[in-house]
């Protein structure tokens, strides 16, 4: 017959009396996948002079934490992502366009007309250090200084048409 598994616990023993008191254990705080985020790059992007608007930074961070598999795209529609972020699908689309142009988000597959994105492995990565090193070997580093939103607006030509 199989022996029951031995239960391990942390305890404090009173040296004088020999009394054993079991210490309570808290469950591990971070269940599920974990992500490595480059602290310096993340902070640089959070700064006002990065050129990212608050909305763009919020969408980028959402993608950091919405990825649950190593190098996998977030497989959600823009409508679902926009609803979760509390913005319109058009606003999300424009934001993703800016982040993609700066190589902060990478297009990674799709289904029909729906495109899926993930963050650049330079910014955030799920996996071991060896896997991370291999992942960044194929990518150019992202732009760390994005033109300010006011500089990205379309300039009107003399004829009144947008360039």
PDB file of N, CA and C in Angstrom, residues 26-134:
ATOM      1  N   UNK A  26       1.496  31.731   3.170  1.00  0.00           N
ATOM      2  CA  UNK A  26       0.678  32.456   2.198  1.00  0.00           C
ATOM      3  C   UNK A  26       0.917  31.830   0.836  1.00  0.00           C
ATOM      4  N   UNK A  27      -0.116  31.741   0.015  1.00  0.00           N
ATOM      5  CA  UNK A  27       0.110  31.211  -1.330  1.00  0.00           C
ATOM      6  C   UNK A  27       1.021  32.158  -2.104  1.00  0.00           C
ATOM      7  N   UNK A  28       1.757  31.608  -3.043  1.00  0.00           N
ATOM      8  CA  UNK A  28       2.655  32.411  -3.857  1.00  0.00           C
ATOM      9  C   UNK A  28       1.849  33.519  -4.523  1.00  0.00           C
ATOM     10  N   UNK A  29       2.335  34.721  -4.466  1.00  0.00           N
ATOM     11  CA  UNK A  29       1.566  35.892  -4.890  1.00  0.00           C
ATOM     12  C   UNK A  29       1.366  35.989  -6.388  1.00  0.00           C
ATOM     13  N   UNK A  30       2.235  35.373  -7.166  1.00  0.00           N
ATOM     14  CA  UNK A  30       2.161  35.546  -8.614  1.00  0.00           C
ATOM     15  C   UNK A  30       1.895  34.222  -9.303  1.00  0.00           C
ATOM     16  N   UNK A  31       0.632  33.832  -9.367  1.00  0.00           N
ATOM     17  CA  UNK A  31       0.287  32.611 -10.071  1.00  0.00           C
ATOM     18  C   UNK A  31       0.269  32.862 -11.576  1.00  0.00           C
ATOM     19  N   UNK A  32       0.592  31.861 -12.339  1.00  0.00           N
ATOM     20  CA  UNK A  32       0.562  31.991 -13.801  1.00  0.00           C
ATOM     21  C   UNK A  32       1.848  32.550 -14.369  1.00  0.00           C
ATOM     22  N   UNK A  33       1.816  32.948 -15.633  1.00  0.00           N
ATOM     23  CA  UNK A  33       3.034  33.403 -16.303  1.00  0.00           C
ATOM     24  C   UNK A  33       3.587  34.694 -15.695  1.00  0.00           C
ATOM     25  N   UNK A  34       4.885  34.878 -15.853  1.00  0.00           N
ATOM     26  CA  UNK A  34       5.564  36.074 -15.373  1.00  0.00           C
ATOM     27  C   UNK A  34       6.233  36.743 -16.556  1.00  0.00           C
ATOM     28  N   UNK A  35       6.414  38.031 -16.464  1.00  0.00           N
ATOM     29  CA  UNK A  35       7.015  38.769 -17.570  1.00  0.00           C
ATOM     30  C   UNK A  35       8.223  39.543 -17.074  1.00  0.00           C
ATOM     31  N   UNK A  36       9.260  39.558 -17.888  1.00  0.00           N
ATOM     32  CA  UNK A  36      10.436  40.367 -17.606  1.00  0.00           C
ATOM     33  C   UNK A  36      10.302  41.652 -18.406  1.00  0.00           C
ATOM     34  N   UNK A  37      10.331  42.764 -17.719  1.00  0.00           N
ATOM     35  CA  UNK A  37      10.217  44.065 -18.380  1.00  0.00           C
ATOM     36  C   UNK A  37      11.508  44.825 -18.123  1.00  0.00           C
ATOM     37  N   UNK A  38      12.075  45.391 -19.191  1.00  0.00           N
ATOM     38  CA  UNK A  38      13.284  46.187 -19.049  1.00  0.00           C
ATOM     39  C   UNK A  38      12.984  47.450 -18.248  1.00  0.00           C
ATOM     40  N   UNK A  39      13.558  47.548 -17.058  1.00  0.00           N
ATOM     41  CA  UNK A  39      13.250  48.663 -16.170  1.00  0.00           C
ATOM     42  C   UNK A  39      13.636  49.998 -16.784  1.00  0.00           C
ATOM     43  N   UNK A  40      14.843  50.102 -17.292  1.00  0.00           N
ATOM     44  CA  UNK A  40      15.293  51.386 -17.846  1.00  0.00           C
ATOM     45  C   UNK A  40      14.458  51.794 -19.052  1.00  0.00           C
ATOM     46  N   UNK A  41      14.203  50.846 -19.932  1.00  0.00           N
ATOM     47  CA  UNK A  41      13.423  51.189 -21.125  1.00  0.00           C
ATOM     48  C   UNK A  41      11.985  51.526 -20.749  1.00  0.00           C
ATOM     49  N   UNK A  42      11.413  50.779 -19.822  1.00  0.00           N
ATOM     50  CA  UNK A  42      10.050  51.074 -19.375  1.00  0.00           C
ATOM     51  C   UNK A  42       9.955  52.452 -18.759  1.00  0.00           C
ATOM     52  N   UNK A  43      10.921  52.782 -17.921  1.00  0.00           N
ATOM     53  CA  UNK A  43      10.914  54.105 -17.289  1.00  0.00           C
ATOM     54  C   UNK A  43      11.133  55.202 -18.321  1.00  0.00           C
ATOM     55  N   UNK A  44      12.026  54.948 -19.270  1.00  0.00           N
ATOM     56  CA  UNK A  44      12.281  55.941 -20.321  1.00  0.00           C
ATOM     57  C   UNK A  44      11.006  56.203 -21.128  1.00  0.00           C
ATOM     58  N   UNK A  45      10.257  55.152 -21.411  1.00  0.00           N
ATOM     59  CA  UNK A  45       9.015  55.326 -22.160  1.00  0.00           C
ATOM     60  C   UNK A  45       7.930  55.996 -21.333  1.00  0.00           C
ATOM     61  N   UNK A  46       7.980  55.851 -20.013  1.00  0.00           N
ATOM     62  CA  UNK A  46       6.982  56.475 -19.147  1.00  0.00           C
ATOM     63  C   UNK A  46       7.227  57.968 -18.965  1.00  0.00           C
ATOM     64  N   UNK A  47       8.448  58.421 -19.225  1.00  0.00           N
ATOM     65  CA  UNK A  47       8.788  59.834 -19.038  1.00  0.00           C
ATOM     66  C   UNK A  47       8.095  60.706 -20.077  1.00  0.00           C
ATOM     67  N   UNK A  48       7.863  61.955 -19.703  1.00  0.00           N
ATOM     68  CA  UNK A  48       7.162  62.893 -20.583  1.00  0.00           C
ATOM     69  C   UNK A  48       7.906  63.127 -21.883  1.00  0.00           C
ATOM     70  N   UNK A  49       9.246  63.104 -21.849  1.00  0.00           N
ATOM     71  CA  UNK A  49       9.998  63.404 -23.064  1.00  0.00           C
ATOM     72  C   UNK A  49      10.130  62.211 -24.014  1.00  0.00           C
ATOM     73  N   UNK A  50       9.493  61.083 -23.701  1.00  0.00           N
ATOM     74  CA  UNK A  50       9.550  59.921 -24.599  1.00  0.00           C
ATOM     75  C   UNK A  50       8.767  60.179 -25.878  1.00  0.00           C
ATOM     76  N   UNK A  51       7.783  61.064 -25.806  1.00  0.00           N
ATOM     77  CA  UNK A  51       6.939  61.327 -26.962  1.00  0.00           C
ATOM     78  C   UNK A  51       5.649  60.522 -26.949  1.00  0.00           C
ATOM     79  N   UNK A  52       5.540  59.541 -26.063  1.00  0.00           N
ATOM     80  CA  UNK A  52       4.304  58.761 -25.974  1.00  0.00           C
ATOM     81  C   UNK A  52       3.270  59.536 -25.178  1.00  0.00           C
ATOM     82  N   UNK A  53       2.055  59.490 -25.662  1.00  0.00           N
ATOM     83  CA  UNK A  53       0.964  60.078 -24.889  1.00  0.00           C
ATOM     84  C   UNK A  53       0.606  59.101 -23.771  1.00  0.00           C
ATOM     85  N   UNK A  54      -0.173  59.562 -22.813  1.00  0.00           N
ATOM     86  CA  UNK A  54      -0.610  58.682 -21.733  1.00  0.00           C
ATOM     87  C   UNK A  54      -1.372  57.483 -22.285  1.00  0.00           C
ATOM     88  N   UNK A  55      -2.204  57.711 -23.267  1.00  0.00           N
ATOM     89  CA  UNK A  55      -2.990  56.630 -23.871  1.00  0.00           C
ATOM     90  C   UNK A  55      -2.073  55.612 -24.540  1.00  0.00           C
ATOM     91  N   UNK A  56      -1.078  56.093 -25.283  1.00  0.00           N
ATOM     92  CA  UNK A  56      -0.166  55.180 -25.967  1.00  0.00           C
ATOM     93  C   UNK A  56       0.620  54.333 -24.968  1.00  0.00           C
ATOM     94  N   UNK A  57       1.076  54.968 -23.895  1.00  0.00           N
ATOM     95  CA  UNK A  57       1.816  54.219 -22.888  1.00  0.00           C
ATOM     96  C   UNK A  57       0.913  53.191 -22.213  1.00  0.00           C
ATOM     97  N   UNK A  58      -0.335  53.570 -21.941  1.00  0.00           N
ATOM     98  CA  UNK A  58      -1.277  52.642 -21.303  1.00  0.00           C
ATOM     99  C   UNK A  58      -1.551  51.436 -22.191  1.00  0.00           C
ATOM    100  N   UNK A  59      -1.705  51.659 -23.495  1.00  0.00           N
ATOM    101  CA  UNK A  59      -1.934  50.545 -24.422  1.00  0.00           C
ATOM    102  C   UNK A  59      -0.693  49.647 -24.467  1.00  0.00           C
ATOM    103  N   UNK A  60       0.495  50.249 -24.499  1.00  0.00           N
ATOM    104  CA  UNK A  60       1.724  49.467 -24.516  1.00  0.00           C
ATOM    105  C   UNK A  60       1.836  48.593 -23.267  1.00  0.00           C
ATOM    106  N   UNK A  61       1.574  49.166 -22.118  1.00  0.00           N
ATOM    107  CA  UNK A  61       1.646  48.406 -20.871  1.00  0.00           C
ATOM    108  C   UNK A  61       0.577  47.313 -20.857  1.00  0.00           C
ATOM    109  N   UNK A  62      -0.591  47.599 -21.396  1.00  0.00           N
ATOM    110  CA  UNK A  62      -1.636  46.579 -21.471  1.00  0.00           C
ATOM    111  C   UNK A  62      -1.116  45.385 -22.271  1.00  0.00           C
ATOM    112  N   UNK A  63      -0.464  45.648 -23.407  1.00  0.00           N
ATOM    113  CA  UNK A  63       0.087  44.551 -24.210  1.00  0.00           C
ATOM    114  C   UNK A  63       1.179  43.806 -23.451  1.00  0.00           C
ATOM    115  N   UNK A  64       1.991  44.518 -22.640  1.00  0.00           N
ATOM    116  CA  UNK A  64       3.013  43.831 -21.842  1.00  0.00           C
ATOM    117  C   UNK A  64       2.369  42.758 -20.999  1.00  0.00           C
ATOM    118  N   UNK A  65       1.272  43.123 -20.343  1.00  0.00           N
ATOM    119  CA  UNK A  65       0.676  42.221 -19.367  1.00  0.00           C
ATOM    120  C   UNK A  65      -0.440  41.352 -19.920  1.00  0.00           C
ATOM    121  N   UNK A  66      -0.837  41.561 -21.155  1.00  0.00           N
ATOM    122  CA  UNK A  66      -1.869  40.717 -21.767  1.00  0.00           C
ATOM    123  C   UNK A  66      -1.253  39.504 -22.452  1.00  0.00           C
ATOM    124  N   UNK A  67       0.048  39.540 -22.681  1.00  0.00           N
ATOM    125  CA  UNK A  67       0.741  38.411 -23.292  1.00  0.00           C
ATOM    126  C   UNK A  67       0.921  37.342 -22.236  1.00  0.00           C
ATOM    127  N   UNK A  68       0.479  36.130 -22.546  1.00  0.00           N
ATOM    128  CA  UNK A  68       0.576  35.064 -21.540  1.00  0.00           C
ATOM    129  C   UNK A  68       1.483  33.925 -21.965  1.00  0.00           C
ATOM    130  N   UNK A  69       2.015  33.975 -23.179  1.00  0.00           N
ATOM    131  CA  UNK A  69       2.932  32.940 -23.634  1.00  0.00           C
ATOM    132  C   UNK A  69       4.143  33.595 -24.257  1.00  0.00           C
ATOM    133  N   UNK A  70       5.251  32.915 -24.182  1.00  0.00           N
ATOM    134  CA  UNK A  70       6.503  33.427 -24.731  1.00  0.00           C
ATOM    135  C   UNK A  70       6.340  33.786 -26.201  1.00  0.00           C
ATOM    136  N   UNK A  71       6.561  35.047 -26.525  1.00  0.00           N
ATOM    137  CA  UNK A  71       6.545  35.542 -27.903  1.00  0.00           C
ATOM    138  C   UNK A  71       5.207  35.336 -28.619  1.00  0.00           C
ATOM    139  N   UNK A  72       4.144  35.127 -27.892  1.00  0.00           N
ATOM    140  CA  UNK A  72       2.839  34.920 -28.518  1.00  0.00           C
ATOM    141  C   UNK A  72       2.110  36.251 -28.652  1.00  0.00           C
ATOM    142  N   UNK A  73       1.350  36.358 -29.714  1.00  0.00           N
ATOM    143  CA  UNK A  73       0.538  37.556 -29.918  1.00  0.00           C
ATOM    144  C   UNK A  73      -0.686  37.507 -29.008  1.00  0.00           C
ATOM    145  N   UNK A  74      -1.205  38.683 -28.694  1.00  0.00           N
ATOM    146  CA  UNK A  74      -2.453  38.772 -27.944  1.00  0.00           C
ATOM    147  C   UNK A  74      -3.563  38.529 -28.967  1.00  0.00           C
ATOM    148  N   UNK A  75      -4.241  37.419 -28.838  1.00  0.00           N
ATOM    149  CA  UNK A  75      -5.235  37.041 -29.833  1.00  0.00           C
ATOM    150  C   UNK A  75      -6.621  37.515 -29.421  1.00  0.00           C
ATOM    151  N   UNK A  76      -6.788  38.823 -29.514  1.00  0.00           N
ATOM    152  CA  UNK A  76      -8.074  39.460 -29.243  1.00  0.00           C
ATOM    153  C   UNK A  76      -8.338  40.451 -30.357  1.00  0.00           C
ATOM    154  N   UNK A  77      -9.590  40.690 -30.637  1.00  0.00           N
ATOM    155  CA  UNK A  77      -9.925  41.683 -31.652  1.00  0.00           C
ATOM    156  C   UNK A  77      -9.704  43.081 -31.089  1.00  0.00           C
ATOM    157  N   UNK A  78      -9.539  44.029 -31.984  1.00  0.00           N
ATOM    158  CA  UNK A  78      -9.390  45.413 -31.564  1.00  0.00           C
ATOM    159  C   UNK A  78     -10.600  45.910 -30.789  1.00  0.00           C
ATOM    160  N   UNK A  79     -11.770  45.461 -31.165  1.00  0.00           N
ATOM    161  CA  UNK A  79     -12.999  45.866 -30.479  1.00  0.00           C
ATOM    162  C   UNK A  79     -12.972  45.382 -29.024  1.00  0.00           C
ATOM    163  N   UNK A  80     -12.545  44.135 -28.805  1.00  0.00           N
ATOM    164  CA  UNK A  80     -12.486  43.584 -27.451  1.00  0.00           C
ATOM    165  C   UNK A  80     -11.422  44.294 -26.617  1.00  0.00           C
ATOM    166  N   UNK A  81     -10.273  44.569 -27.216  1.00  0.00           N
ATOM    167  CA  UNK A  81      -9.200  45.263 -26.501  1.00  0.00           C
ATOM    168  C   UNK A  81      -9.640  46.675 -26.147  1.00  0.00           C
ATOM    169  N   UNK A  82     -10.236  47.369 -27.122  1.00  0.00           N
ATOM    170  CA  UNK A  82     -10.699  48.745 -26.891  1.00  0.00           C
ATOM    171  C   UNK A  82     -11.740  48.780 -25.770  1.00  0.00           C
ATOM    172  N   UNK A  83     -12.636  47.812 -25.747  1.00  0.00           N
ATOM    173  CA  UNK A  83     -13.656  47.766 -24.690  1.00  0.00           C
ATOM    174  C   UNK A  83     -13.002  47.564 -23.326  1.00  0.00           C
ATOM    175  N   UNK A  84     -11.997  46.699 -23.273  1.00  0.00           N
ATOM    176  CA  UNK A  84     -11.307  46.457 -22.003  1.00  0.00           C
ATOM    177  C   UNK A  84     -10.549  47.697 -21.535  1.00  0.00           C
ATOM    178  N   UNK A  85     -10.019  48.455 -22.484  1.00  0.00           N
ATOM    179  CA  UNK A  85      -9.256  49.659 -22.152  1.00  0.00           C
ATOM    180  C   UNK A  85     -10.124  50.906 -22.012  1.00  0.00           C
ATOM    181  N   UNK A  86     -11.406  50.794 -22.354  1.00  0.00           N
ATOM    182  CA  UNK A  86     -12.311  51.936 -22.224  1.00  0.00           C
ATOM    183  C   UNK A  86     -12.072  53.003 -23.267  1.00  0.00           C
ATOM    184  N   UNK A  87     -11.791  52.588 -24.483  1.00  0.00           N
ATOM    185  CA  UNK A  87     -11.597  53.553 -25.573  1.00  0.00           C
ATOM    186  C   UNK A  87     -12.290  53.040 -26.825  1.00  0.00           C
ATOM    187  N   UNK A  88     -12.373  53.881 -27.817  1.00  0.00           N
ATOM    188  CA  UNK A  88     -13.018  53.462 -29.060  1.00  0.00           C
ATOM    189  C   UNK A  88     -12.057  52.610 -29.881  1.00  0.00           C
ATOM    190  N   UNK A  89     -12.595  51.731 -30.732  1.00  0.00           N
ATOM    191  CA  UNK A  89     -11.724  50.936 -31.604  1.00  0.00           C
ATOM    192  C   UNK A  89     -10.859  51.809 -32.522  1.00  0.00           C
ATOM    193  N   UNK A  90     -11.397  52.961 -32.968  1.00  0.00           N
ATOM    194  CA  UNK A  90     -10.605  53.860 -33.820  1.00  0.00           C
ATOM    195  C   UNK A  90      -9.422  54.441 -33.054  1.00  0.00           C
ATOM    196  N   UNK A  91      -9.649  54.842 -31.797  1.00  0.00           N
ATOM    197  CA  UNK A  91      -8.556  55.379 -30.978  1.00  0.00           C
ATOM    198  C   UNK A  91      -7.501  54.306 -30.746  1.00  0.00           C
ATOM    199  N   UNK A  92      -7.930  53.074 -30.497  1.00  0.00           N
ATOM    200  CA  UNK A  92      -6.981  51.982 -30.307  1.00  0.00           C
ATOM    201  C   UNK A  92      -6.185  51.742 -31.582  1.00  0.00           C
ATOM    202  N   UNK A  93      -6.866  51.750 -32.712  1.00  0.00           N
ATOM    203  CA  UNK A  93      -6.193  51.525 -33.991  1.00  0.00           C
ATOM    204  C   UNK A  93      -5.107  52.569 -34.246  1.00  0.00           C
ATOM    205  N   UNK A  94      -5.414  53.834 -33.976  1.00  0.00           N
ATOM    206  CA  UNK A  94      -4.424  54.901 -34.161  1.00  0.00           C
ATOM    207  C   UNK A  94      -3.252  54.739 -33.197  1.00  0.00           C
ATOM    208  N   UNK A  95      -3.550  54.352 -31.981  1.00  0.00           N
ATOM    209  CA  UNK A  95      -2.513  54.152 -30.974  1.00  0.00           C
ATOM    210  C   UNK A  95      -1.599  52.995 -31.367  1.00  0.00           C
ATOM    211  N   UNK A  96      -2.180  51.899 -31.796  1.00  0.00           N
ATOM    212  CA  UNK A  96      -1.394  50.734 -32.211  1.00  0.00           C
ATOM    213  C   UNK A  96      -0.521  51.099 -33.407  1.00  0.00           C
ATOM    214  N   UNK A  97      -1.033  51.917 -34.304  1.00  0.00           N
ATOM    215  CA  UNK A  97      -0.255  52.348 -35.468  1.00  0.00           C
ATOM    216  C   UNK A  97       1.016  53.090 -35.024  1.00  0.00           C
ATOM    217  N   UNK A  98       0.902  53.973 -34.036  1.00  0.00           N
ATOM    218  CA  UNK A  98       2.056  54.709 -33.519  1.00  0.00           C
ATOM    219  C   UNK A  98       3.045  53.748 -32.865  1.00  0.00           C
ATOM    220  N   UNK A  99       2.534  52.837 -32.051  1.00  0.00           N
ATOM    221  CA  UNK A  99       3.396  51.890 -31.343  1.00  0.00           C
ATOM    222  C   UNK A  99       4.076  50.923 -32.309  1.00  0.00           C
ATOM    223  N   UNK A 100       3.375  50.556 -33.365  1.00  0.00           N
ATOM    224  CA  UNK A 100       3.952  49.664 -34.367  1.00  0.00           C
ATOM    225  C   UNK A 100       5.046  50.391 -35.155  1.00  0.00           C
ATOM    226  N   UNK A 101       4.815  51.645 -35.498  1.00  0.00           N
ATOM    227  CA  UNK A 101       5.815  52.426 -36.241  1.00  0.00           C
ATOM    228  C   UNK A 101       7.094  52.609 -35.423  1.00  0.00           C
ATOM    229  N   UNK A 102       6.958  52.678 -34.110  1.00  0.00           N
ATOM    230  CA  UNK A 102       8.117  52.834 -33.224  1.00  0.00           C
ATOM    231  C   UNK A 102       8.744  51.480 -32.881  1.00  0.00           C
ATOM    232  N   UNK A 103       8.213  50.404 -33.426  1.00  0.00           N
ATOM    233  CA  UNK A 103       8.667  49.036 -33.176  1.00  0.00           C
ATOM    234  C   UNK A 103       8.540  48.636 -31.706  1.00  0.00           C
ATOM    235  N   UNK A 104       7.575  49.226 -31.017  1.00  0.00           N
ATOM    236  CA  UNK A 104       7.277  48.838 -29.639  1.00  0.00           C
ATOM    237  C   UNK A 104       6.295  47.670 -29.633  1.00  0.00           C
ATOM    238  N   UNK A 105       5.382  47.670 -30.608  1.00  0.00           N
ATOM    239  CA  UNK A 105       4.496  46.533 -30.848  1.00  0.00           C
ATOM    240  C   UNK A 105       4.902  45.903 -32.166  1.00  0.00           C
ATOM    241  N   UNK A 106       4.792  44.591 -32.229  1.00  0.00           N
ATOM    242  CA  UNK A 106       5.173  43.836 -33.418  1.00  0.00           C
ATOM    243  C   UNK A 106       3.946  43.073 -33.897  1.00  0.00           C
ATOM    244  N   UNK A 107       3.644  43.189 -35.187  1.00  0.00           N
ATOM    245  CA  UNK A 107       2.542  42.404 -35.750  1.00  0.00           C
ATOM    246  C   UNK A 107       2.970  40.943 -35.747  1.00  0.00           C
ATOM    247  N   UNK A 108       2.081  40.087 -35.260  1.00  0.00           N
ATOM    248  CA  UNK A 108       2.452  38.682 -35.105  1.00  0.00           C
ATOM    249  C   UNK A 108       1.271  37.792 -35.465  1.00  0.00           C
ATOM    250  N   UNK A 109       0.963  37.764 -36.747  1.00  0.00           N
ATOM    251  CA  UNK A 109      -0.114  36.906 -37.218  1.00  0.00           C
ATOM    252  C   UNK A 109      -1.449  37.611 -37.251  1.00  0.00           C
ATOM    253  N   UNK A 110      -2.456  36.850 -37.592  1.00  0.00           N
ATOM    254  CA  UNK A 110      -3.791  37.400 -37.661  1.00  0.00           C
ATOM    255  C   UNK A 110      -4.768  36.357 -38.143  1.00  0.00           C
ATOM    256  N   UNK A 111      -5.994  36.797 -38.244  1.00  0.00           N
ATOM    257  CA  UNK A 111      -7.057  35.928 -38.714  1.00  0.00           C
ATOM    258  C   UNK A 111      -7.976  36.781 -39.568  1.00  0.00           C
ATOM    259  N   UNK A 112      -8.019  36.505 -40.847  1.00  0.00           N
ATOM    260  CA  UNK A 112      -8.787  37.349 -41.756  1.00  0.00           C
ATOM    261  C   UNK A 112      -8.190  38.744 -41.780  1.00  0.00           C
ATOM    262  N   UNK A 113      -9.021  39.761 -41.563  1.00  0.00           N
ATOM    263  CA  UNK A 113      -8.524  41.143 -41.544  1.00  0.00           C
ATOM    264  C   UNK A 113      -8.028  41.569 -40.169  1.00  0.00           C
ATOM    265  N   UNK A 114      -8.238  40.734 -39.157  1.00  0.00           N
ATOM    266  CA  UNK A 114      -7.806  41.056 -37.806  1.00  0.00           C
ATOM    267  C   UNK A 114      -6.326  40.733 -37.651  1.00  0.00           C
ATOM    268  N   UNK A 115      -5.558  41.726 -37.225  1.00  0.00           N
ATOM    269  CA  UNK A 115      -4.125  41.527 -36.994  1.00  0.00           C
ATOM    270  C   UNK A 115      -3.883  41.413 -35.496  1.00  0.00           C
ATOM    271  N   UNK A 116      -2.950  40.559 -35.130  1.00  0.00           N
ATOM    272  CA  UNK A 116      -2.596  40.369 -33.730  1.00  0.00           C
ATOM    273  C   UNK A 116      -1.213  40.959 -33.485  1.00  0.00           C
ATOM    274  N   UNK A 117      -1.021  41.489 -32.286  1.00  0.00           N
ATOM    275  CA  UNK A 117       0.231  42.150 -31.943  1.00  0.00           C
ATOM    276  C   UNK A 117       0.777  41.606 -30.632  1.00  0.00           C
ATOM    277  N   UNK A 118       2.075  41.818 -30.437  1.00  0.00           N
ATOM    278  CA  UNK A 118       2.753  41.520 -29.192  1.00  0.00           C
ATOM    279  C   UNK A 118       3.808  42.591 -28.988  1.00  0.00           C
ATOM    280  N   UNK A 119       4.356  42.678 -27.800  1.00  0.00           N
ATOM    281  CA  UNK A 119       5.387  43.679 -27.551  1.00  0.00           C
ATOM    282  C   UNK A 119       6.717  43.198 -28.105  1.00  0.00           C
ATOM    283  N   UNK A 120       7.576  44.153 -28.383  1.00  0.00           N
ATOM    284  CA  UNK A 120       8.926  43.835 -28.814  1.00  0.00           C
ATOM    285  C   UNK A 120       9.633  43.099 -27.680  1.00  0.00           C
ATOM    286  N   UNK A 121      10.422  42.064 -28.003  1.00  0.00           N
ATOM    287  CA  UNK A 121      11.137  41.363 -26.940  1.00  0.00           C
ATOM    288  C   UNK A 121      12.178  42.240 -26.245  1.00  0.00           C
ATOM    289  N   UNK A 122      12.513  43.383 -26.824  1.00  0.00           N
ATOM    290  CA  UNK A 122      13.427  44.307 -26.161  1.00  0.00           C
ATOM    291  C   UNK A 122      12.795  44.927 -24.921  1.00  0.00           C
ATOM    292  N   UNK A 123      11.481  45.032 -24.904  1.00  0.00           N
ATOM    293  CA  UNK A 123      10.787  45.683 -23.791  1.00  0.00           C
ATOM    294  C   UNK A 123      10.260  44.701 -22.768  1.00  0.00           C
ATOM    295  N   UNK A 124       9.655  43.644 -23.233  1.00  0.00           N
ATOM    296  CA  UNK A 124       9.026  42.691 -22.322  1.00  0.00           C
ATOM    297  C   UNK A 124       9.137  41.297 -22.918  1.00  0.00           C
ATOM    298  N   UNK A 125       9.409  40.331 -22.049  1.00  0.00           N
ATOM    299  CA  UNK A 125       9.607  38.974 -22.536  1.00  0.00           C
ATOM    300  C   UNK A 125       9.197  37.973 -21.464  1.00  0.00           C
ATOM    301  N   UNK A 126       8.582  36.894 -21.897  1.00  0.00           N
ATOM    302  CA  UNK A 126       8.233  35.794 -21.006  1.00  0.00           C
ATOM    303  C   UNK A 126       9.155  34.639 -21.380  1.00  0.00           C
ATOM    304  N   UNK A 127       9.958  34.199 -20.443  1.00  0.00           N
ATOM    305  CA  UNK A 127      10.858  33.082 -20.710  1.00  0.00           C
ATOM    306  C   UNK A 127      12.185  33.261 -20.007  1.00  0.00           C
ATOM    307  N   UNK A 128      13.085  32.328 -20.270  1.00  0.00           N
ATOM    308  CA  UNK A 128      14.392  32.345 -19.621  1.00  0.00           C
ATOM    309  C   UNK A 128      15.292  33.398 -20.253  1.00  0.00           C
ATOM    310  N   UNK A 129      16.392  33.673 -19.592  1.00  0.00           N
ATOM    311  CA  UNK A 129      17.368  34.621 -20.116  1.00  0.00           C
ATOM    312  C   UNK A 129      17.949  34.165 -21.443  1.00  0.00           C
ATOM    313  N   UNK A 130      18.186  32.865 -21.589  1.00  0.00           N
ATOM    314  CA  UNK A 130      18.723  32.344 -22.847  1.00  0.00           C
ATOM    315  C   UNK A 130      17.716  32.528 -23.982  1.00  0.00           C
ATOM    316  N   UNK A 131      16.438  32.250 -23.692  1.00  0.00           N
ATOM    317  CA  UNK A 131      15.391  32.442 -24.702  1.00  0.00           C
ATOM    318  C   UNK A 131      15.258  33.921 -25.060  1.00  0.00           C
ATOM    319  N   UNK A 132      15.384  34.777 -24.060  1.00  0.00           N
ATOM    320  CA  UNK A 132      15.284  36.217 -24.296  1.00  0.00           C
ATOM    321  C   UNK A 132      16.414  36.686 -25.206  1.00  0.00           C
ATOM    322  N   UNK A 133      17.628  36.246 -24.924  1.00  0.00           N
ATOM    323  CA  UNK A 133      18.780  36.625 -25.755  1.00  0.00           C
ATOM    324  C   UNK A 133      18.573  36.187 -27.203  1.00  0.00           C
ATOM    325  N   UNK A 134      18.056  34.995 -27.398  1.00  0.00           N
ATOM    326  CA  UNK A 134      17.788  34.491 -28.750  1.00  0.00           C
ATOM    327  C   UNK A 134      16.689  35.311 -29.425  1.00  0.00           C
TER     328      UNK A 134
END
